[in-house]
Tab-separated table of C-alpha atoms and ligand atoms in Angstrom:
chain	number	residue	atom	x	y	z
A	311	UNK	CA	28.918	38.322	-29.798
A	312	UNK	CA	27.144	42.109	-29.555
A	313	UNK	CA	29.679	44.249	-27.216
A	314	UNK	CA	29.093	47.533	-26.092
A	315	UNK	CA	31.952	49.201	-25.430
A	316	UNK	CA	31.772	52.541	-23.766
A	317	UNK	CA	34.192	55.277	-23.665
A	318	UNK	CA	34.804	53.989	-27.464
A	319	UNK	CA	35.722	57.157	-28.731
A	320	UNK	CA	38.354	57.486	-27.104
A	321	UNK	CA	42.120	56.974	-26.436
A	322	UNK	CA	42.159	52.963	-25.692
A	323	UNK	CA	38.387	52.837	-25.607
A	324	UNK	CA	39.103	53.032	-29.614
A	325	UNK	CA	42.228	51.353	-29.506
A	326	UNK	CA	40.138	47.684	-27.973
A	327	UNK	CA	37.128	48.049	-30.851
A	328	UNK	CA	39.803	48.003	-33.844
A	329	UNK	CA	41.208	45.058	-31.798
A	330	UNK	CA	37.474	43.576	-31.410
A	331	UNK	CA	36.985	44.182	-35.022
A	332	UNK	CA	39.702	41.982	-35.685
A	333	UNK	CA	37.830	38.873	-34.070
A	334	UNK	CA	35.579	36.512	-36.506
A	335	UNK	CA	31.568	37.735	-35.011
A	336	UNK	CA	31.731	40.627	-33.087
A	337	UNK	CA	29.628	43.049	-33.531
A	338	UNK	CA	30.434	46.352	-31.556
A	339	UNK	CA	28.215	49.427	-30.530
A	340	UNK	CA	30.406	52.204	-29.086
A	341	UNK	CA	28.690	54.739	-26.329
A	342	UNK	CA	30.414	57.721	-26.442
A	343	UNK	CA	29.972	61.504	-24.893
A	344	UNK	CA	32.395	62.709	-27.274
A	345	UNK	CA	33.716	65.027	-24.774
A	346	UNK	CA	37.094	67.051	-25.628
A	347	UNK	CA	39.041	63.867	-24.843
A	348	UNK	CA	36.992	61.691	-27.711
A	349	UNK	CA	38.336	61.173	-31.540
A	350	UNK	CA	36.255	60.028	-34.127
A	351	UNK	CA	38.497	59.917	-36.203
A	352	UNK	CA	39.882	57.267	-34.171
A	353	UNK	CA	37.337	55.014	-35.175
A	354	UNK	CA	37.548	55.709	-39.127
A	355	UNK	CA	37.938	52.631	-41.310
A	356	UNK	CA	35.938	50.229	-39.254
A	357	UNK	CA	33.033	48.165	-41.078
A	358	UNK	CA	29.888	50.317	-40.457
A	359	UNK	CA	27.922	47.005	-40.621
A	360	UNK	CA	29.757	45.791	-37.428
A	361	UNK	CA	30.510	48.838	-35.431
A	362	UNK	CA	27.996	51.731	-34.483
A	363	UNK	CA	28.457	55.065	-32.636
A	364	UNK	CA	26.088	55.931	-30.140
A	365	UNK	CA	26.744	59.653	-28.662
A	366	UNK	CA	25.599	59.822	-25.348
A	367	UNK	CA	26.229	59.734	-21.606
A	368	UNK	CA	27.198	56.449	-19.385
A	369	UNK	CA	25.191	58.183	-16.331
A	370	UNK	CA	22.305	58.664	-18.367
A	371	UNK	CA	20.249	55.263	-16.823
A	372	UNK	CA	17.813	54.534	-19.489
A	373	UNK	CA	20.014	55.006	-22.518
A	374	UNK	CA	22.624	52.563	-20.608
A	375	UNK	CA	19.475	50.105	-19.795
A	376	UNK	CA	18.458	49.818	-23.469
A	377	UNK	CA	21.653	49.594	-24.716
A	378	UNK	CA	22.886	46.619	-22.176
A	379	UNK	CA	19.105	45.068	-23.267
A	380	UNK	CA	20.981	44.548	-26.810
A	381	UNK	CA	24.368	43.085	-25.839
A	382	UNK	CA	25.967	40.371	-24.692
A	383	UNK	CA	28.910	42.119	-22.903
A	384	UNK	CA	29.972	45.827	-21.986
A	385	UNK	CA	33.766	46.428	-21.507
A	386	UNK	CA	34.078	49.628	-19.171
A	387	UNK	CA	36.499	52.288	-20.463
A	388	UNK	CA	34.076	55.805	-20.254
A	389	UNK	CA	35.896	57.968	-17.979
A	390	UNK	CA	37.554	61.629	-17.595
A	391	UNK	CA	40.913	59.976	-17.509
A	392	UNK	CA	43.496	63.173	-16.935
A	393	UNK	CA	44.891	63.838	-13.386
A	394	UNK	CA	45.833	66.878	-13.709
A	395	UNK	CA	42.631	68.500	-14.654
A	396	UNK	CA	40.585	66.211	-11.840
A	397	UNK	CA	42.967	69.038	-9.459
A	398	UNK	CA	41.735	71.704	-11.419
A	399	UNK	CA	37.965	70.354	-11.619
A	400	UNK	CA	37.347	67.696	-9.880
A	401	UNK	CA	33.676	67.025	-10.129
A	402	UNK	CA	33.442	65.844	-13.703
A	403	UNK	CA	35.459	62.556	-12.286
A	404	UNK	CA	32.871	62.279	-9.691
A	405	UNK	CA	29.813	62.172	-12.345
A	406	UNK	CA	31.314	59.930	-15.001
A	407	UNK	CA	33.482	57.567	-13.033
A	408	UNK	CA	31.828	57.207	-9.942
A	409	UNK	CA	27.828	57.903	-11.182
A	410	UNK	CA	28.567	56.184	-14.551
A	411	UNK	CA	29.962	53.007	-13.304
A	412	UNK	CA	26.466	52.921	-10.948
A	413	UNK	CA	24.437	53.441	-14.347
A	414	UNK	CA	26.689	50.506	-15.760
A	415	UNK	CA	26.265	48.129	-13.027
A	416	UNK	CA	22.838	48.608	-12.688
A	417	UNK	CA	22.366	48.137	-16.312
A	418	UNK	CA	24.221	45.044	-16.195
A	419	UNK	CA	22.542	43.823	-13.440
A	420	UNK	CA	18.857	44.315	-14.748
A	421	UNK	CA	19.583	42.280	-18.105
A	422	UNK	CA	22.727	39.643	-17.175
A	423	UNK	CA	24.685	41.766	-19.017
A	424	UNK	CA	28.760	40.183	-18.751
A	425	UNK	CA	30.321	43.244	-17.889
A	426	UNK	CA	34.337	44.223	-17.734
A	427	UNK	CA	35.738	47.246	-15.970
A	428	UNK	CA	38.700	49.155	-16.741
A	429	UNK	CA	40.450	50.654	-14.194
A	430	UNK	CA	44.083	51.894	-13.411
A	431	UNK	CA	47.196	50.880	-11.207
A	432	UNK	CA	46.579	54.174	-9.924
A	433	UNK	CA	44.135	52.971	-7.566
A	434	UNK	CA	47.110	51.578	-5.130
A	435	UNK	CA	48.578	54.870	-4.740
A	436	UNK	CA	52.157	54.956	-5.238
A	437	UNK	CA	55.826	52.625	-4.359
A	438	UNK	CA	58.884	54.325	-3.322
A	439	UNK	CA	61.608	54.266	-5.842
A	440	UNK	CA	63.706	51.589	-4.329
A	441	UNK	CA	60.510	49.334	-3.140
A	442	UNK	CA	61.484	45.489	-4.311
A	443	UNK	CA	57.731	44.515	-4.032
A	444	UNK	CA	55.159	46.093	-7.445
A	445	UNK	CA	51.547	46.344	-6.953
A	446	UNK	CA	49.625	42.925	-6.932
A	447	UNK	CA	46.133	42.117	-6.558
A	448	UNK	CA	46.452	42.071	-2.819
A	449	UNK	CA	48.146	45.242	-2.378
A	450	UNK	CA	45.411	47.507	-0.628
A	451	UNK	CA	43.797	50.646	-2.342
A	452	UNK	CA	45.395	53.809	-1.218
A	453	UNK	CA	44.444	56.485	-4.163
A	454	UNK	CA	45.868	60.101	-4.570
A	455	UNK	CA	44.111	62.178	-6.767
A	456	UNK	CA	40.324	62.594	-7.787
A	457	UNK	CA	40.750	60.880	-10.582
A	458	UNK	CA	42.578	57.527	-8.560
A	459	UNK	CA	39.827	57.846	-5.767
A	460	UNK	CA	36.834	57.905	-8.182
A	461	UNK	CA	38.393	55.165	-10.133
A	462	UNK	CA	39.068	53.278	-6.990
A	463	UNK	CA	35.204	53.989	-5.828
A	464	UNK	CA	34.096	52.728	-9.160
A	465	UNK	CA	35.908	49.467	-8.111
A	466	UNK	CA	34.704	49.163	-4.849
A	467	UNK	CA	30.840	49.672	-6.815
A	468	UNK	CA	31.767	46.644	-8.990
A	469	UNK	CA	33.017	44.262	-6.509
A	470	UNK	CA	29.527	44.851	-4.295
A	471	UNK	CA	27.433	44.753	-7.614
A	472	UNK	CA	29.502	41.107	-8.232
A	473	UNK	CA	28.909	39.794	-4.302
A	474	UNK	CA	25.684	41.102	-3.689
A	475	UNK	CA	23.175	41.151	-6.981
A	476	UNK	CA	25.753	38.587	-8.935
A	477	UNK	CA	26.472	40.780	-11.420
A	478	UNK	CA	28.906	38.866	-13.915
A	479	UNK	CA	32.154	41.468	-13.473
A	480	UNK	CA	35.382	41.350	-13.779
A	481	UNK	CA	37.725	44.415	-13.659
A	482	UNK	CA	41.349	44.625	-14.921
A	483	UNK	CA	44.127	47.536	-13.563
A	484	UNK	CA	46.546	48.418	-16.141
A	485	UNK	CA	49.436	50.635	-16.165
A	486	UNK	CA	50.717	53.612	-18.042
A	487	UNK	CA	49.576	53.170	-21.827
A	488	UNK	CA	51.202	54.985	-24.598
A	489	UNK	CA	50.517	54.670	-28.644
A	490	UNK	CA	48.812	56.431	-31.425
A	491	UNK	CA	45.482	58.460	-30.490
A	492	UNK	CA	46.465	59.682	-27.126
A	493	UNK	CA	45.695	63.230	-26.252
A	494	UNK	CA	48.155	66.269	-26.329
A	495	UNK	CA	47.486	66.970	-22.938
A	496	UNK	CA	48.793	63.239	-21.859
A	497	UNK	CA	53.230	63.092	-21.061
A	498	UNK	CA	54.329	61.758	-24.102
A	499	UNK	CA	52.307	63.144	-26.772
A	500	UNK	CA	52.398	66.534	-25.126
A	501	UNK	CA	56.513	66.018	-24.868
A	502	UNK	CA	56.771	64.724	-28.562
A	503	UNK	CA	54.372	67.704	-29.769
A	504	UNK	CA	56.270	70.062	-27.899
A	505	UNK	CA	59.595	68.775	-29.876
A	506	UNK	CA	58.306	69.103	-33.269
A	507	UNK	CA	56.703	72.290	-32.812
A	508	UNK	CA	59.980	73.758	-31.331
A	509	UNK	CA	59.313	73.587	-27.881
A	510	UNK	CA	61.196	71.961	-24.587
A	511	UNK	CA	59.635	69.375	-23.187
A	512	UNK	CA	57.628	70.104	-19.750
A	513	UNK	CA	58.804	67.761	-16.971
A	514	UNK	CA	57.237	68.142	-14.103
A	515	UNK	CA	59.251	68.755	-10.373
A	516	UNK	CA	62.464	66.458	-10.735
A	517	UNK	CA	61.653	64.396	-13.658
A	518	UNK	CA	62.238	60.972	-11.516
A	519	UNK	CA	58.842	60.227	-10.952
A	520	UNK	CA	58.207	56.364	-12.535
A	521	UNK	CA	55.964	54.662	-14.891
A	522	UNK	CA	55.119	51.754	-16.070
A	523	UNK	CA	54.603	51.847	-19.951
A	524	UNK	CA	52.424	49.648	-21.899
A	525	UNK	CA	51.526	49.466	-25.482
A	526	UNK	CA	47.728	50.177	-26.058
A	527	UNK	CA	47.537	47.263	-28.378
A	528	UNK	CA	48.857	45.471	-25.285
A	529	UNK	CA	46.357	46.548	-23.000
A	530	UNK	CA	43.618	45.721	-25.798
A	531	UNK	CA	44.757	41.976	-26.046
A	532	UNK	CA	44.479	41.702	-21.925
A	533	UNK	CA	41.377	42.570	-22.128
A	534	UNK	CA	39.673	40.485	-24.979
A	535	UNK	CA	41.371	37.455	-22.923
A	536	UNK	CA	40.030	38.471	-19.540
A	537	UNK	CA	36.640	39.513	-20.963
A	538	UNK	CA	36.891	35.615	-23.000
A	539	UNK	CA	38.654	33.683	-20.078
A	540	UNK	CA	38.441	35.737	-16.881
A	541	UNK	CA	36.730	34.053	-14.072
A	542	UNK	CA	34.004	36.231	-13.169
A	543	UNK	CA	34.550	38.727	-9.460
A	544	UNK	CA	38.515	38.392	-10.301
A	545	UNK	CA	40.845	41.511	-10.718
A	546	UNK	CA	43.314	41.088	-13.023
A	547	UNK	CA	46.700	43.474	-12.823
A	548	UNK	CA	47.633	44.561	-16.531
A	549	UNK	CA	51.313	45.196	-17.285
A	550	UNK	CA	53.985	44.832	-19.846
A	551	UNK	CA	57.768	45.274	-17.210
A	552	UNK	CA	58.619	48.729	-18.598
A	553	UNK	CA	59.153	50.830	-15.893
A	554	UNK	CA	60.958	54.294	-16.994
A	555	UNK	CA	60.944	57.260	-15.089
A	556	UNK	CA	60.080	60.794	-16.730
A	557	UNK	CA	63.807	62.108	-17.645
A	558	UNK	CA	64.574	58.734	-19.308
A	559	UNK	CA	61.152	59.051	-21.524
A	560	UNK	CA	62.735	63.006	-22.695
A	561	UNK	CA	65.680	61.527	-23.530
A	562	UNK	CA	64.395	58.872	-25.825
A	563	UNK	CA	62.124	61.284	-27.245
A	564	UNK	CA	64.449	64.106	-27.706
A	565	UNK	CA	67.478	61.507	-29.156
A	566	UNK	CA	65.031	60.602	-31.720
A	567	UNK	CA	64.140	63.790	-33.410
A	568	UNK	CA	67.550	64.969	-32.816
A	569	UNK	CA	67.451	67.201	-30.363
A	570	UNK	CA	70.334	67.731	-27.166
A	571	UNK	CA	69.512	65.582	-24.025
A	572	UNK	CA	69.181	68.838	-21.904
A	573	UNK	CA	66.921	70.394	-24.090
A	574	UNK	CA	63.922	70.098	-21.572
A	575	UNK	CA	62.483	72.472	-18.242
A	576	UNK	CA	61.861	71.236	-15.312
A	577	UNK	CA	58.520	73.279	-14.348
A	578	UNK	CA	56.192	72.807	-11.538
A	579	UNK	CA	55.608	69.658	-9.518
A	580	UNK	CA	51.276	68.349	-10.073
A	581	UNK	CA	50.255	68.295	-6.495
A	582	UNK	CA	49.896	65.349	-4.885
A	583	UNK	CA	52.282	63.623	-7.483
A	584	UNK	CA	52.704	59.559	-7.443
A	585	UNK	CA	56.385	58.715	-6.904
A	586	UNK	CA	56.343	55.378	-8.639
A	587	UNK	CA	54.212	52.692	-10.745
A	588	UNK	CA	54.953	49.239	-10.858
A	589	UNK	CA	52.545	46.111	-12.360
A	590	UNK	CA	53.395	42.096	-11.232
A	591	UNK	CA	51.363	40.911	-14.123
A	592	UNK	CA	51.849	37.093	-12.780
A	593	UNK	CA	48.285	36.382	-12.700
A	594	UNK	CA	46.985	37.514	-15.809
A	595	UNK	CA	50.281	35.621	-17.375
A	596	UNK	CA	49.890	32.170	-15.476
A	597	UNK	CA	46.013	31.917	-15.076
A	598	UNK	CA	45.233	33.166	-18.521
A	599	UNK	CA	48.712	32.606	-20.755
A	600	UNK	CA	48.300	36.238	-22.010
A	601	UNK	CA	51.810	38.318	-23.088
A	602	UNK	CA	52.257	41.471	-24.183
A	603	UNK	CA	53.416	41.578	-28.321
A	604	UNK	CA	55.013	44.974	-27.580
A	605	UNK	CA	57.286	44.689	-24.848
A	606	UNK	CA	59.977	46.665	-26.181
A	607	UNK	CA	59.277	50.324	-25.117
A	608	UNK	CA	62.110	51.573	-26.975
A	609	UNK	CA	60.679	50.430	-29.848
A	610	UNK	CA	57.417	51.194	-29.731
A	611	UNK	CA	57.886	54.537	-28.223
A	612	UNK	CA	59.841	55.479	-31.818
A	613	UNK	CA	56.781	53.804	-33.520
A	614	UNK	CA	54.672	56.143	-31.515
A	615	UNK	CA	56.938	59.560	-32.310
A	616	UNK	CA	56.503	58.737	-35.888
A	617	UNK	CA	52.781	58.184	-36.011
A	618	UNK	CA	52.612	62.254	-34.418
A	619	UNK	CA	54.843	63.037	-36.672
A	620	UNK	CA	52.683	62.392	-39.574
A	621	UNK	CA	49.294	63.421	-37.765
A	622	UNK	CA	49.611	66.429	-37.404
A	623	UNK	CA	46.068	67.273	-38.619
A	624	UNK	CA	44.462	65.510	-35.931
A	625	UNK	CA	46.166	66.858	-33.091
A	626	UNK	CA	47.316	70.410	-33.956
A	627	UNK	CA	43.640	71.833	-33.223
A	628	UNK	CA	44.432	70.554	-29.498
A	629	UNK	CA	48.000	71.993	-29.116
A	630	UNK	CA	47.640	75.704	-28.638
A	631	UNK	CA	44.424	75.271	-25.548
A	632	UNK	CA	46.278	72.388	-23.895
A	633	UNK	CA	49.922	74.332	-23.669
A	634	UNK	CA	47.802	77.716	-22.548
A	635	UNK	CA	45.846	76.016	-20.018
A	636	UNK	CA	49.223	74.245	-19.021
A	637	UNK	CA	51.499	78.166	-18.850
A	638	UNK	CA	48.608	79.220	-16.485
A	639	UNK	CA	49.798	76.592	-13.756
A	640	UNK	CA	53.279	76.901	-14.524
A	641	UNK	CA	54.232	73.397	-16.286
B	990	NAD	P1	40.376	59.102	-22.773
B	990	NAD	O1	40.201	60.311	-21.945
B	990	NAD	O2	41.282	59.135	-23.941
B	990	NAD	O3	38.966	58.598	-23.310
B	990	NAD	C1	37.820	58.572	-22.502
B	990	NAD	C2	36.604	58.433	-23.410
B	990	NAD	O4	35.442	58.365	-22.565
B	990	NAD	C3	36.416	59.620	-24.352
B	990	NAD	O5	36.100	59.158	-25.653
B	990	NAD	C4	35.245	60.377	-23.741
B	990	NAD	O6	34.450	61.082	-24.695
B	990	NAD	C5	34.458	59.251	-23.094
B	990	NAD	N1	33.612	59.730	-21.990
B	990	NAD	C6	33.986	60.559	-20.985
B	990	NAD	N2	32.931	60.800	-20.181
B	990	NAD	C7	31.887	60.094	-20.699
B	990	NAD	C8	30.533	59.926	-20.311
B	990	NAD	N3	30.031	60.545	-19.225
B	990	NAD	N4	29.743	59.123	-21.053
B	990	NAD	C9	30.229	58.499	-22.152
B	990	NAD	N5	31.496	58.637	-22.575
B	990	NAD	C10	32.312	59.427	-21.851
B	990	NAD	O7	40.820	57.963	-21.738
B	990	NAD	P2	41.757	56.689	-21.948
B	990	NAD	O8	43.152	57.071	-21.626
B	990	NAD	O9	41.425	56.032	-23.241
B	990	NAD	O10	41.241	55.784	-20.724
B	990	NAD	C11	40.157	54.864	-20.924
B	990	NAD	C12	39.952	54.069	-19.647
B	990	NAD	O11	41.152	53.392	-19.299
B	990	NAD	C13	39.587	54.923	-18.421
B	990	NAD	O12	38.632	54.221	-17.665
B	990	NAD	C14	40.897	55.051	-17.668
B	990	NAD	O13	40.661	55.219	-16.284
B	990	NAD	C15	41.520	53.700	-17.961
B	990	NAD	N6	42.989	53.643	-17.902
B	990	NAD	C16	43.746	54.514	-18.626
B	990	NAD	C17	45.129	54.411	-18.617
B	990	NAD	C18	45.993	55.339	-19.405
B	990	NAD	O14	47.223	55.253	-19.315
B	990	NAD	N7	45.466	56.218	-20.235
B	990	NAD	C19	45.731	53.422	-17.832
B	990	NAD	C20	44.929	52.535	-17.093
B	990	NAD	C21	43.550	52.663	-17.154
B	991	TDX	O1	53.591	67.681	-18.983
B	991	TDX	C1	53.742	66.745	-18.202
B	991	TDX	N1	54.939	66.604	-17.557
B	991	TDX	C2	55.185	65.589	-16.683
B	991	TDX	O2	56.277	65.499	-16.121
B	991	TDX	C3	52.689	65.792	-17.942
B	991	TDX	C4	51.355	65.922	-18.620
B	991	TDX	C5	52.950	64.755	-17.065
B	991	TDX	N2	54.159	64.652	-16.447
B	991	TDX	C6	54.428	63.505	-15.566
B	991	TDX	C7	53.378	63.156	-14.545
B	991	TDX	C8	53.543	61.660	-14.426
B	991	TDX	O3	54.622	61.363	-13.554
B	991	TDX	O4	54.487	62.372	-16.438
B	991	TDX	C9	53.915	61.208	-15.835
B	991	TDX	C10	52.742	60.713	-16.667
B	991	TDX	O5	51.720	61.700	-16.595
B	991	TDX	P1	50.290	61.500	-17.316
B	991	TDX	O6	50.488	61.218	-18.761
B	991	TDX	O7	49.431	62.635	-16.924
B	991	TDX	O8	49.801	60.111	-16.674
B	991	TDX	P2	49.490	59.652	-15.162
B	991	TDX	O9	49.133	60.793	-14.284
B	991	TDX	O10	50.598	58.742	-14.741
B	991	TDX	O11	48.136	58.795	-15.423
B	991	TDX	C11	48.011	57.949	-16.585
B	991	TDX	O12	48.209	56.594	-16.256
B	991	TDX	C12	47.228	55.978	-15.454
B	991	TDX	C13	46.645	58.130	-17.238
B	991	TDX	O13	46.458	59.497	-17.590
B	991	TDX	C14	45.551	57.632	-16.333
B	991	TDX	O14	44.300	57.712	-16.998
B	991	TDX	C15	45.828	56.192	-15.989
B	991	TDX	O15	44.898	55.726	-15.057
């Protein structure tokens, strides 16, 4: 099987081609801008005779058309990802995540191309805190932000590429992920970088805003099931139970490396802010018998602390722009 994965480079893009790499006969071509967000390093250690790097742009049509010519499947992750600087700059999120899904589906649809999508929980806008019911497949889109309403676009763009050219899609919604390779600017490694470089964490407005936290690797597996097993126009909701809001994350962080549990600020609220996360992952479970290896957050949070801990290489030449651009707004 020859999968194109785009968005590669980055975070979980990179995260799903080590777990691709791990299948007998795949053979993976990553399309990556390598914008500030991307790590090549990430991707260090994989077989060069199964996995190749092609720098370049998802809304750039003709690279996308000969690329899908090659493959049998393209799993979806190429986006600007970060909410807080789709407030700041919002039209980035418009070109990649709205324009390069378009270039994508087209793509797909010209040469059969299976395609997957990734998308985020984000796209259902947010639960009160003491809301029984989690988001669902049915639950209707109501995005926030930019970055939720491009996302959610780039949905909507799928679903009518599936119903009216029959474009072989599916598209998954996952929650909060967490793990090695995520960028400084992102809650918890910004939080745990903060601790070991002597700094108090940054939480923003009243620190009980809730996510639901799942393990990259988890979020990998979901999709190498749905993209193997998915039926084809379904949505699939991707979650692992581990709802935590943002003072409960400090705490575990700053009990770990020692520090006092009011050793944090509370700074400036992100406009716009989403209450509360929360993933039913029923039908992904039942229909396709997938379950997340990594369901203890607790655990795999420490895991996570550790693996900044000793790379401090790769993200120290982030940490001084991210915090400045993050003292201009006041969080
Ligand atoms: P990331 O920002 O770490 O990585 C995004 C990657 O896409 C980077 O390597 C970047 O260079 C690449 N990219 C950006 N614009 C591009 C373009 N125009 N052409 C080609 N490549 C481009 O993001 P992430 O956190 O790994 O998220 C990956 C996907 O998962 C996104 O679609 C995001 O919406 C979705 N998602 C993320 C989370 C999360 O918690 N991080 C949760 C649910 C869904
Ligand atoms: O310094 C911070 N302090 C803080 O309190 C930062 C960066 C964030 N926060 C809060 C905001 C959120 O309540 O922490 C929570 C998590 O923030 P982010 O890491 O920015 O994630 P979020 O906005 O929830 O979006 C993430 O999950 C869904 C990903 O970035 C998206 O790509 C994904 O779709």
């Amino acid at each position: 099987m020859r999968v194109l994965v785009t968005g590669g480079a980055g975070f979980i893009g990179s995260n799903f081609v080590h777990h691709l790499v791990g299948q007998q006969d795949v053979v993976v071509t990553v399309l990556d801008k390598l914008t500030y967000a991307a790590s090549r390093a990430s991707l260090d250690g994989l077989p060069t005779d199964r996995v190749s790097l092609v720098v370049g742009d998802v809304a750039d049509q003709p690279l996308v058309d000969r690329l899908a010519a090659g493959h049998d499947a393209i799993v979806h992750f190429a986006a600007e990802s970060h909410n807080d600087n789709s407030l700041t700059e919002p039209g980035p999120f418009i070109q990649t995540n709205l324009v390069g899904t378009f270039c994508v589906l087209e793509a797909a649809r010209r040469h059969g191309t299976r395609l997957h999508h990734i998308s985020t929980d984000e796209v259902y806008g947010d639960l009160e805190l003491d809301d029984p019911q989690r988001f669902t497949e049915a639950t209707p889109y109501n995005p926030s932000s930019p970055y939720s309403a491009a996302k959610a676009g780039s949905d909507h763009l799928v679903r009518a590429w599936v119903r009216s050219f029959g474009v072989k899609a599916t598209i998954s919604n996952c929650s909060n992920n967490y793990g090695p390779w995520q960028h400084v600017e992102k809650f918890i490694p910004r939080q745990i970088t903060n601790v070991l470089d002597g700094r108090r964490p940054k939480v923003y407005g009243t620190g009980t805003n809730v996510r639901d936290w799942i393990h990259a690797e988890d979020h990998s597996s979901a999709v190498w099931t749905i993209l193997q097993q998915g039926r084809i126009g379904e949505t699939y909701l991707v979650g692992a139970d581990g709802e935590h809001n943002n003072l409960e994350v400090v705490a575990l962080i700053l009990e770990h490396l020692g520090r006092p549990a009011d050793d944090y600020d509370l700074v400036a609220d992100r406009a716009g802010h989403d209450l509360r996360y929360a993933i039913d992952s029923t039908k992904l479970r039942d229909e396709l018998g997938w379950r997340p290896a990594h369901p203890d957050f607790g655990a795999g949070l420490a895991r996570t602390i550790e693996w900044y801990r000793d790379h401090e290489s790769w993200w120290r030449p982030h940490k001084a722009a991210t915090e400045a651009a993050y003292e201009v707004k006041g969080q």
